[in-house]
């Protein structure tokens, strides 16, 4: 298939957990403040040299790569009247022309030598607010659905900051990341919407489990 039109990597960053001070001298361990790199090898568990502090909610084979659309930076800069640094949301890859509305659960992409598959929207957490000190950023990310998304690794390989992004396959169910975010965060009682998201076969197991539980509760007794 053809390369995505003008889809390019604007930032490539990795980093290991470290102590971060926020607020009034409070501390936490996080890997959200990643550093720019020119290349890194991508394994099934993520980039070599990359890591997470909270393994319950971050990382693992189905959340090995974090991608964030570059276009949202202008939106957030205008919204908060600021100038965000690169990889501000702790993403590995900041990319153009890969918005949540256009990327589907199960879509497969080749980046450099590696092949990845989208599994879920990213679930924003309090670390983002603490790191950037831009409340209510987390709330607004949930409201807009501008969360970015996570991927599993189908084929390991080297990725460079100037690697080409190529579409390998689009998922036939066409459940966009933005649609899944909307159903999850804003339409918790939408049975048809939940069913549609669950039809995406490559949906991350964690999302499948909690959406299935939600569906069971909504349909109990019907």
PDB file of C-alpha atoms in Angstrom:
ATOM      1  CA  UNK A   1       0.000   0.000   0.000  1.00  0.00           C
ATOM      2  CA  UNK A   2       1.077   3.603  -0.492  1.00  0.00           C
ATOM      3  CA  UNK A   3       2.782   5.650   2.155  1.00  0.00           C
ATOM      4  CA  UNK A   4       0.527   7.860   4.220  1.00  0.00           C
ATOM      5  CA  UNK A   5       0.353  11.258   2.574  1.00  0.00           C
ATOM      6  CA  UNK A   6       2.830  13.558   4.329  1.00  0.00           C
ATOM      7  CA  UNK A   7       2.856  11.378   7.446  1.00  0.00           C
ATOM      8  CA  UNK A   8       6.229  12.053   9.015  1.00  0.00           C
ATOM      9  CA  UNK A   9       7.872  11.731  12.386  1.00  0.00           C
ATOM     10  CA  UNK A  10       8.244  15.160  14.020  1.00  0.00           C
ATOM     11  CA  UNK A  11       9.687  13.858  17.303  1.00  0.00           C
ATOM     12  CA  UNK A  12      11.194  10.542  18.408  1.00  0.00           C
ATOM     13  CA  UNK A  13      11.757  10.174  22.134  1.00  0.00           C
ATOM     14  CA  UNK A  14      12.406   7.514  24.759  1.00  0.00           C
ATOM     15  CA  UNK A  15      13.284   7.549  28.436  1.00  0.00           C
ATOM     16  CA  UNK A  16      13.467   5.542  31.630  1.00  0.00           C
ATOM     17  CA  UNK A  17      11.647   6.318  34.891  1.00  0.00           C
ATOM     18  CA  UNK A  18      13.156   9.015  37.072  1.00  0.00           C
ATOM     19  CA  UNK A  19      12.113  11.143  40.025  1.00  0.00           C
ATOM     20  CA  UNK A  20      10.214  14.290  39.098  1.00  0.00           C
ATOM     21  CA  UNK A  21       9.334  17.190  41.365  1.00  0.00           C
ATOM     22  CA  UNK A  22       5.949  18.859  40.903  1.00  0.00           C
ATOM     23  CA  UNK A  23       3.647  21.210  42.748  1.00  0.00           C
ATOM     24  CA  UNK A  24       5.006  22.305  46.119  1.00  0.00           C
ATOM     25  CA  UNK A  25       8.059  20.074  46.194  1.00  0.00           C
ATOM     26  CA  UNK A  26       6.168  16.787  45.796  1.00  0.00           C
ATOM     27  CA  UNK A  27       7.950  13.891  44.100  1.00  0.00           C
ATOM     28  CA  UNK A  28       6.911  11.003  41.891  1.00  0.00           C
ATOM     29  CA  UNK A  29       8.604   8.445  39.687  1.00  0.00           C
ATOM     30  CA  UNK A  30       7.713   8.732  36.008  1.00  0.00           C
ATOM     31  CA  UNK A  31       9.098   8.251  32.514  1.00  0.00           C
ATOM     32  CA  UNK A  32       6.926  10.934  30.932  1.00  0.00           C
ATOM     33  CA  UNK A  33       9.828  13.337  30.348  1.00  0.00           C
ATOM     34  CA  UNK A  34      11.430  11.514  27.444  1.00  0.00           C
ATOM     35  CA  UNK A  35      14.531  12.611  25.533  1.00  0.00           C
ATOM     36  CA  UNK A  36      15.016  12.969  21.795  1.00  0.00           C
ATOM     37  CA  UNK A  37      16.909  10.179  20.040  1.00  0.00           C
ATOM     38  CA  UNK A  38      18.031   9.551  16.478  1.00  0.00           C
ATOM     39  CA  UNK A  39      17.376   5.816  16.564  1.00  0.00           C
ATOM     40  CA  UNK A  40      16.275   2.984  18.835  1.00  0.00           C
ATOM     41  CA  UNK A  41      15.476  -0.691  18.450  1.00  0.00           C
ATOM     42  CA  UNK A  42      11.825  -1.589  18.964  1.00  0.00           C
ATOM     43  CA  UNK A  43      11.093  -4.900  20.705  1.00  0.00           C
ATOM     44  CA  UNK A  44       7.747  -6.536  21.473  1.00  0.00           C
ATOM     45  CA  UNK A  45       7.882  -4.877  24.912  1.00  0.00           C
ATOM     46  CA  UNK A  46       8.819  -1.420  23.659  1.00  0.00           C
ATOM     47  CA  UNK A  47      11.879   0.563  22.655  1.00  0.00           C
ATOM     48  CA  UNK A  48      15.219  -0.390  24.134  1.00  0.00           C
ATOM     49  CA  UNK A  49      16.084   2.409  26.557  1.00  0.00           C
ATOM     50  CA  UNK A  50      12.421   3.233  27.164  1.00  0.00           C
ATOM     51  CA  UNK A  51      10.337   2.318  30.193  1.00  0.00           C
ATOM     52  CA  UNK A  52       7.416   3.080  32.507  1.00  0.00           C
ATOM     53  CA  UNK A  53       7.118   3.627  36.243  1.00  0.00           C
ATOM     54  CA  UNK A  54       3.586   2.311  36.752  1.00  0.00           C
ATOM     55  CA  UNK A  55       3.404  -1.055  35.000  1.00  0.00           C
ATOM     56  CA  UNK A  56      -0.254  -1.545  35.945  1.00  0.00           C
ATOM     57  CA  UNK A  57      -1.470   1.268  33.745  1.00  0.00           C
ATOM     58  CA  UNK A  58       1.415   1.727  31.308  1.00  0.00           C
ATOM     59  CA  UNK A  59       3.658  -0.395  29.138  1.00  0.00           C
ATOM     60  CA  UNK A  60       3.413  -4.063  28.234  1.00  0.00           C
ATOM     61  CA  UNK A  61       3.099  -5.750  24.828  1.00  0.00           C
ATOM     62  CA  UNK A  62      -0.237  -4.110  23.953  1.00  0.00           C
ATOM     63  CA  UNK A  63       1.014  -0.653  24.955  1.00  0.00           C
ATOM     64  CA  UNK A  64       4.553  -0.923  23.612  1.00  0.00           C
ATOM     65  CA  UNK A  65       4.518   2.251  21.513  1.00  0.00           C
ATOM     66  CA  UNK A  66       2.808   5.571  22.261  1.00  0.00           C
ATOM     67  CA  UNK A  67       1.939   7.829  19.315  1.00  0.00           C
ATOM     68  CA  UNK A  68       0.606  11.381  19.485  1.00  0.00           C
ATOM     69  CA  UNK A  69      -0.626  13.541  16.571  1.00  0.00           C
ATOM     70  CA  UNK A  70       1.583  16.549  15.959  1.00  0.00           C
ATOM     71  CA  UNK A  71      -1.382  18.705  14.923  1.00  0.00           C
ATOM     72  CA  UNK A  72      -2.753  18.748  18.466  1.00  0.00           C
ATOM     73  CA  UNK A  73       0.260  20.699  19.694  1.00  0.00           C
ATOM     74  CA  UNK A  74      -1.013  23.848  17.991  1.00  0.00           C
ATOM     75  CA  UNK A  75      -4.448  23.301  19.535  1.00  0.00           C
ATOM     76  CA  UNK A  76      -3.036  22.926  23.052  1.00  0.00           C
ATOM     77  CA  UNK A  77      -0.584  25.805  22.630  1.00  0.00           C
ATOM     78  CA  UNK A  78      -3.473  28.081  21.667  1.00  0.00           C
ATOM     79  CA  UNK A  79      -5.802  26.710  24.345  1.00  0.00           C
ATOM     80  CA  UNK A  80      -3.330  27.260  27.168  1.00  0.00           C
ATOM     81  CA  UNK A  81      -1.404  30.154  25.587  1.00  0.00           C
ATOM     82  CA  UNK A  82       1.870  28.296  25.923  1.00  0.00           C
ATOM     83  CA  UNK A  83       4.586  26.597  23.877  1.00  0.00           C
ATOM     84  CA  UNK A  84       4.781  22.903  24.638  1.00  0.00           C
ATOM     85  CA  UNK A  85       8.127  21.111  24.417  1.00  0.00           C
ATOM     86  CA  UNK A  86       8.581  18.139  22.117  1.00  0.00           C
ATOM     87  CA  UNK A  87       7.212  14.816  23.375  1.00  0.00           C
ATOM     88  CA  UNK A  88       5.294  16.785  26.009  1.00  0.00           C
ATOM     89  CA  UNK A  89       2.763  14.004  26.505  1.00  0.00           C
ATOM     90  CA  UNK A  90       5.388  11.319  27.040  1.00  0.00           C
ATOM     91  CA  UNK A  91       4.821   9.839  23.592  1.00  0.00           C
ATOM     92  CA  UNK A  92       7.513   7.966  21.703  1.00  0.00           C
ATOM     93  CA  UNK A  93       6.506   9.226  18.271  1.00  0.00           C
ATOM     94  CA  UNK A  94       4.900  12.541  17.419  1.00  0.00           C
ATOM     95  CA  UNK A  95       3.567  12.228  13.878  1.00  0.00           C
ATOM     96  CA  UNK A  96       1.719  14.270  11.267  1.00  0.00           C
ATOM     97  CA  UNK A  97      -1.466  13.241   9.458  1.00  0.00           C
ATOM     98  CA  UNK A  98      -2.326  10.378  11.784  1.00  0.00           C
ATOM     99  CA  UNK A  99      -5.205  11.860  13.794  1.00  0.00           C
ATOM    100  CA  UNK A 100      -7.360   9.765  16.107  1.00  0.00           C
ATOM    101  CA  UNK A 101     -10.325  10.226  13.779  1.00  0.00           C
ATOM    102  CA  UNK A 102      -8.411   8.669  10.875  1.00  0.00           C
ATOM    103  CA  UNK A 103      -6.607   5.849  12.704  1.00  0.00           C
ATOM    104  CA  UNK A 104      -8.503   2.669  13.543  1.00  0.00           C
ATOM    105  CA  UNK A 105      -8.083  -0.030  16.147  1.00  0.00           C
ATOM    106  CA  UNK A 106      -6.209  -2.783  14.312  1.00  0.00           C
ATOM    107  CA  UNK A 107      -4.549  -0.590  11.675  1.00  0.00           C
ATOM    108  CA  UNK A 108      -1.037  -1.788  10.855  1.00  0.00           C
ATOM    109  CA  UNK A 109       1.916   0.444   9.989  1.00  0.00           C
ATOM    110  CA  UNK A 110       5.534  -0.106   9.122  1.00  0.00           C
ATOM    111  CA  UNK A 111       7.900   2.473  10.600  1.00  0.00           C
ATOM    112  CA  UNK A 112      11.504   1.910   9.655  1.00  0.00           C
ATOM    113  CA  UNK A 113      12.186  -1.799  10.098  1.00  0.00           C
ATOM    114  CA  UNK A 114       9.397  -2.361  12.621  1.00  0.00           C
ATOM    115  CA  UNK A 115       5.714  -3.150  12.099  1.00  0.00           C
ATOM    116  CA  UNK A 116       3.158  -1.977  14.684  1.00  0.00           C
ATOM    117  CA  UNK A 117      -0.592  -2.314  15.184  1.00  0.00           C
ATOM    118  CA  UNK A 118      -2.934   0.125  16.944  1.00  0.00           C
ATOM    119  CA  UNK A 119      -4.604  -1.434  19.995  1.00  0.00           C
ATOM    120  CA  UNK A 120      -6.316   1.363  21.957  1.00  0.00           C
ATOM    121  CA  UNK A 121      -6.560   5.054  22.645  1.00  0.00           C
ATOM    122  CA  UNK A 122      -4.191   6.262  25.291  1.00  0.00           C
ATOM    123  CA  UNK A 123      -5.828   6.702  28.691  1.00  0.00           C
ATOM    124  CA  UNK A 124      -4.716  10.107  30.041  1.00  0.00           C
ATOM    125  CA  UNK A 125      -3.582  10.088  33.657  1.00  0.00           C
ATOM    126  CA  UNK A 126      -2.708  12.579  36.388  1.00  0.00           C
ATOM    127  CA  UNK A 127       0.990  12.385  35.480  1.00  0.00           C
ATOM    128  CA  UNK A 128       0.322  14.584  32.433  1.00  0.00           C
ATOM    129  CA  UNK A 129      -1.201  17.338  34.580  1.00  0.00           C
ATOM    130  CA  UNK A 130       1.601  17.092  37.118  1.00  0.00           C
ATOM    131  CA  UNK A 131       4.356  17.076  34.513  1.00  0.00           C
ATOM    132  CA  UNK A 132       3.134  20.049  32.491  1.00  0.00           C
ATOM    133  CA  UNK A 133       1.298  21.882  35.292  1.00  0.00           C
ATOM    134  CA  UNK A 134      -1.421  22.856  32.824  1.00  0.00           C
ATOM    135  CA  UNK A 135      -4.646  21.917  34.601  1.00  0.00           C
ATOM    136  CA  UNK A 136      -7.216  21.091  33.342  1.00  0.00           C
ATOM    137  CA  UNK A 137      -5.227  19.483  30.497  1.00  0.00           C
ATOM    138  CA  UNK A 138      -6.191  15.933  31.442  1.00  0.00           C
ATOM    139  CA  UNK A 139      -9.868  16.873  31.570  1.00  0.00           C
ATOM    140  CA  UNK A 140      -9.637  18.587  28.182  1.00  0.00           C
ATOM    141  CA  UNK A 141      -7.826  15.620  26.628  1.00  0.00           C
ATOM    142  CA  UNK A 142     -10.710  13.388  27.669  1.00  0.00           C
ATOM    143  CA  UNK A 143     -13.251  15.959  26.458  1.00  0.00           C
ATOM    144  CA  UNK A 144     -11.689  16.343  23.003  1.00  0.00           C
ATOM    145  CA  UNK A 145     -10.542  12.760  22.551  1.00  0.00           C
ATOM    146  CA  UNK A 146      -7.074  14.076  21.651  1.00  0.00           C
ATOM    147  CA  UNK A 147      -5.393  11.339  23.647  1.00  0.00           C
ATOM    148  CA  UNK A 148      -3.044   9.758  21.151  1.00  0.00           C
ATOM    149  CA  UNK A 149      -2.969   5.973  20.942  1.00  0.00           C
ATOM    150  CA  UNK A 150      -0.978   2.867  21.792  1.00  0.00           C
ATOM    151  CA  UNK A 151       0.319   0.010  19.668  1.00  0.00           C
ATOM    152  CA  UNK A 152       1.609  -3.543  19.858  1.00  0.00           C
ATOM    153  CA  UNK A 153       4.685  -4.645  17.926  1.00  0.00           C
ATOM    154  CA  UNK A 154       4.156  -7.239  15.192  1.00  0.00           C
ATOM    155  CA  UNK A 155       7.716  -7.137  13.872  1.00  0.00           C
ATOM    156  CA  UNK A 156      10.706  -5.877  15.838  1.00  0.00           C
ATOM    157  CA  UNK A 157      13.258  -3.613  14.219  1.00  0.00           C
ATOM    158  CA  UNK A 158      15.211  -0.381  14.207  1.00  0.00           C
ATOM    159  CA  UNK A 159      13.376   2.936  13.949  1.00  0.00           C
ATOM    160  CA  UNK A 160      15.095   6.213  13.164  1.00  0.00           C
ATOM    161  CA  UNK A 161      13.947   9.791  13.625  1.00  0.00           C
ATOM    162  CA  UNK A 162      13.681  10.093   9.837  1.00  0.00           C
ATOM    163  CA  UNK A 163      12.072   6.689   9.203  1.00  0.00           C
ATOM    164  CA  UNK A 164       9.254   6.429   6.678  1.00  0.00           C
ATOM    165  CA  UNK A 165       5.734   5.597   7.850  1.00  0.00           C
ATOM    166  CA  UNK A 166       3.912   3.172   5.560  1.00  0.00           C
ATOM    167  CA  UNK A 167       0.376   1.828   5.847  1.00  0.00           C
ATOM    168  CA  UNK A 168       0.434  -1.968   5.754  1.00  0.00           C
ATOM    169  CA  UNK A 169      -3.270  -2.642   6.385  1.00  0.00           C
ATOM    170  CA  UNK A 170      -6.410  -0.819   7.502  1.00  0.00           C
ATOM    171  CA  UNK A 171      -8.650  -2.714   9.893  1.00  0.00           C
ATOM    172  CA  UNK A 172     -11.892  -3.842   8.179  1.00  0.00           C
ATOM    173  CA  UNK A 173     -14.109  -2.859  11.131  1.00  0.00           C
ATOM    174  CA  UNK A 174     -13.066   0.804  10.783  1.00  0.00           C
ATOM    175  CA  UNK A 175     -13.461   1.637  14.480  1.00  0.00           C
ATOM    176  CA  UNK A 176     -11.498   4.839  14.868  1.00  0.00           C
ATOM    177  CA  UNK A 177      -9.528   5.680  17.975  1.00  0.00           C
ATOM    178  CA  UNK A 178     -11.629   8.828  18.332  1.00  0.00           C
ATOM    179  CA  UNK A 179     -14.873   6.825  18.170  1.00  0.00           C
ATOM    180  CA  UNK A 180     -13.631   4.373  20.797  1.00  0.00           C
ATOM    181  CA  UNK A 181     -12.603   7.290  23.020  1.00  0.00           C
ATOM    182  CA  UNK A 182     -16.024   8.899  22.611  1.00  0.00           C
ATOM    183  CA  UNK A 183     -17.877   5.710  23.528  1.00  0.00           C
ATOM    184  CA  UNK A 184     -15.594   5.023  26.466  1.00  0.00           C
ATOM    185  CA  UNK A 185     -15.562   8.490  28.014  1.00  0.00           C
ATOM    186  CA  UNK A 186     -18.801  10.140  26.897  1.00  0.00           C
ATOM    187  CA  UNK A 187     -21.322   7.416  25.978  1.00  0.00           C
ATOM    188  CA  UNK A 188     -20.962   4.808  28.733  1.00  0.00           C
ATOM    189  CA  UNK A 189     -24.537   3.591  28.246  1.00  0.00           C
ATOM    190  CA  UNK A 190     -24.421   3.369  24.450  1.00  0.00           C
ATOM    191  CA  UNK A 191     -24.922  -0.354  23.941  1.00  0.00           C
ATOM    192  CA  UNK A 192     -24.643  -0.169  20.148  1.00  0.00           C
ATOM    193  CA  UNK A 193     -21.471   1.903  20.430  1.00  0.00           C
ATOM    194  CA  UNK A 194     -19.873  -0.530  22.883  1.00  0.00           C
ATOM    195  CA  UNK A 195     -20.758  -3.460  20.630  1.00  0.00           C
ATOM    196  CA  UNK A 196     -19.187  -1.687  17.665  1.00  0.00           C
ATOM    197  CA  UNK A 197     -15.941  -1.027  19.535  1.00  0.00           C
ATOM    198  CA  UNK A 198     -15.819  -4.639  20.696  1.00  0.00           C
ATOM    199  CA  UNK A 199     -16.090  -5.759  17.076  1.00  0.00           C
ATOM    200  CA  UNK A 200     -12.568  -4.471  16.546  1.00  0.00           C
ATOM    201  CA  UNK A 201     -10.787  -7.815  16.925  1.00  0.00           C
ATOM    202  CA  UNK A 202      -7.386  -6.290  17.703  1.00  0.00           C
ATOM    203  CA  UNK A 203      -8.672  -4.152  20.587  1.00  0.00           C
ATOM    204  CA  UNK A 204      -6.385  -4.324  23.630  1.00  0.00           C
ATOM    205  CA  UNK A 205      -7.462  -6.966  26.152  1.00  0.00           C
ATOM    206  CA  UNK A 206      -7.814  -4.423  28.962  1.00  0.00           C
ATOM    207  CA  UNK A 207     -10.281  -2.334  26.950  1.00  0.00           C
ATOM    208  CA  UNK A 208     -12.127  -5.463  25.840  1.00  0.00           C
ATOM    209  CA  UNK A 209     -12.526  -6.612  29.421  1.00  0.00           C
ATOM    210  CA  UNK A 210     -13.889  -3.387  30.891  1.00  0.00           C
ATOM    211  CA  UNK A 211     -16.162  -2.673  27.900  1.00  0.00           C
ATOM    212  CA  UNK A 212     -17.493  -6.235  28.062  1.00  0.00           C
ATOM    213  CA  UNK A 213     -18.246  -5.813  31.777  1.00  0.00           C
ATOM    214  CA  UNK A 214     -19.988  -2.524  31.017  1.00  0.00           C
ATOM    215  CA  UNK A 215     -22.047  -4.201  28.289  1.00  0.00           C
ATOM    216  CA  UNK A 216     -23.058  -7.067  30.573  1.00  0.00           C
ATOM    217  CA  UNK A 217     -24.306  -4.629  33.219  1.00  0.00           C
ATOM    218  CA  UNK A 218     -26.263  -2.609  30.635  1.00  0.00           C
ATOM    219  CA  UNK A 219     -27.927  -5.659  29.114  1.00  0.00           C
ATOM    220  CA  UNK A 220     -28.591  -7.590  32.329  1.00  0.00           C
ATOM    221  CA  UNK A 221     -32.266  -8.497  32.539  1.00  0.00           C
ATOM    222  CA  UNK A 222     -33.043  -7.494  28.965  1.00  0.00           C
TER     223      UNK A 222
END
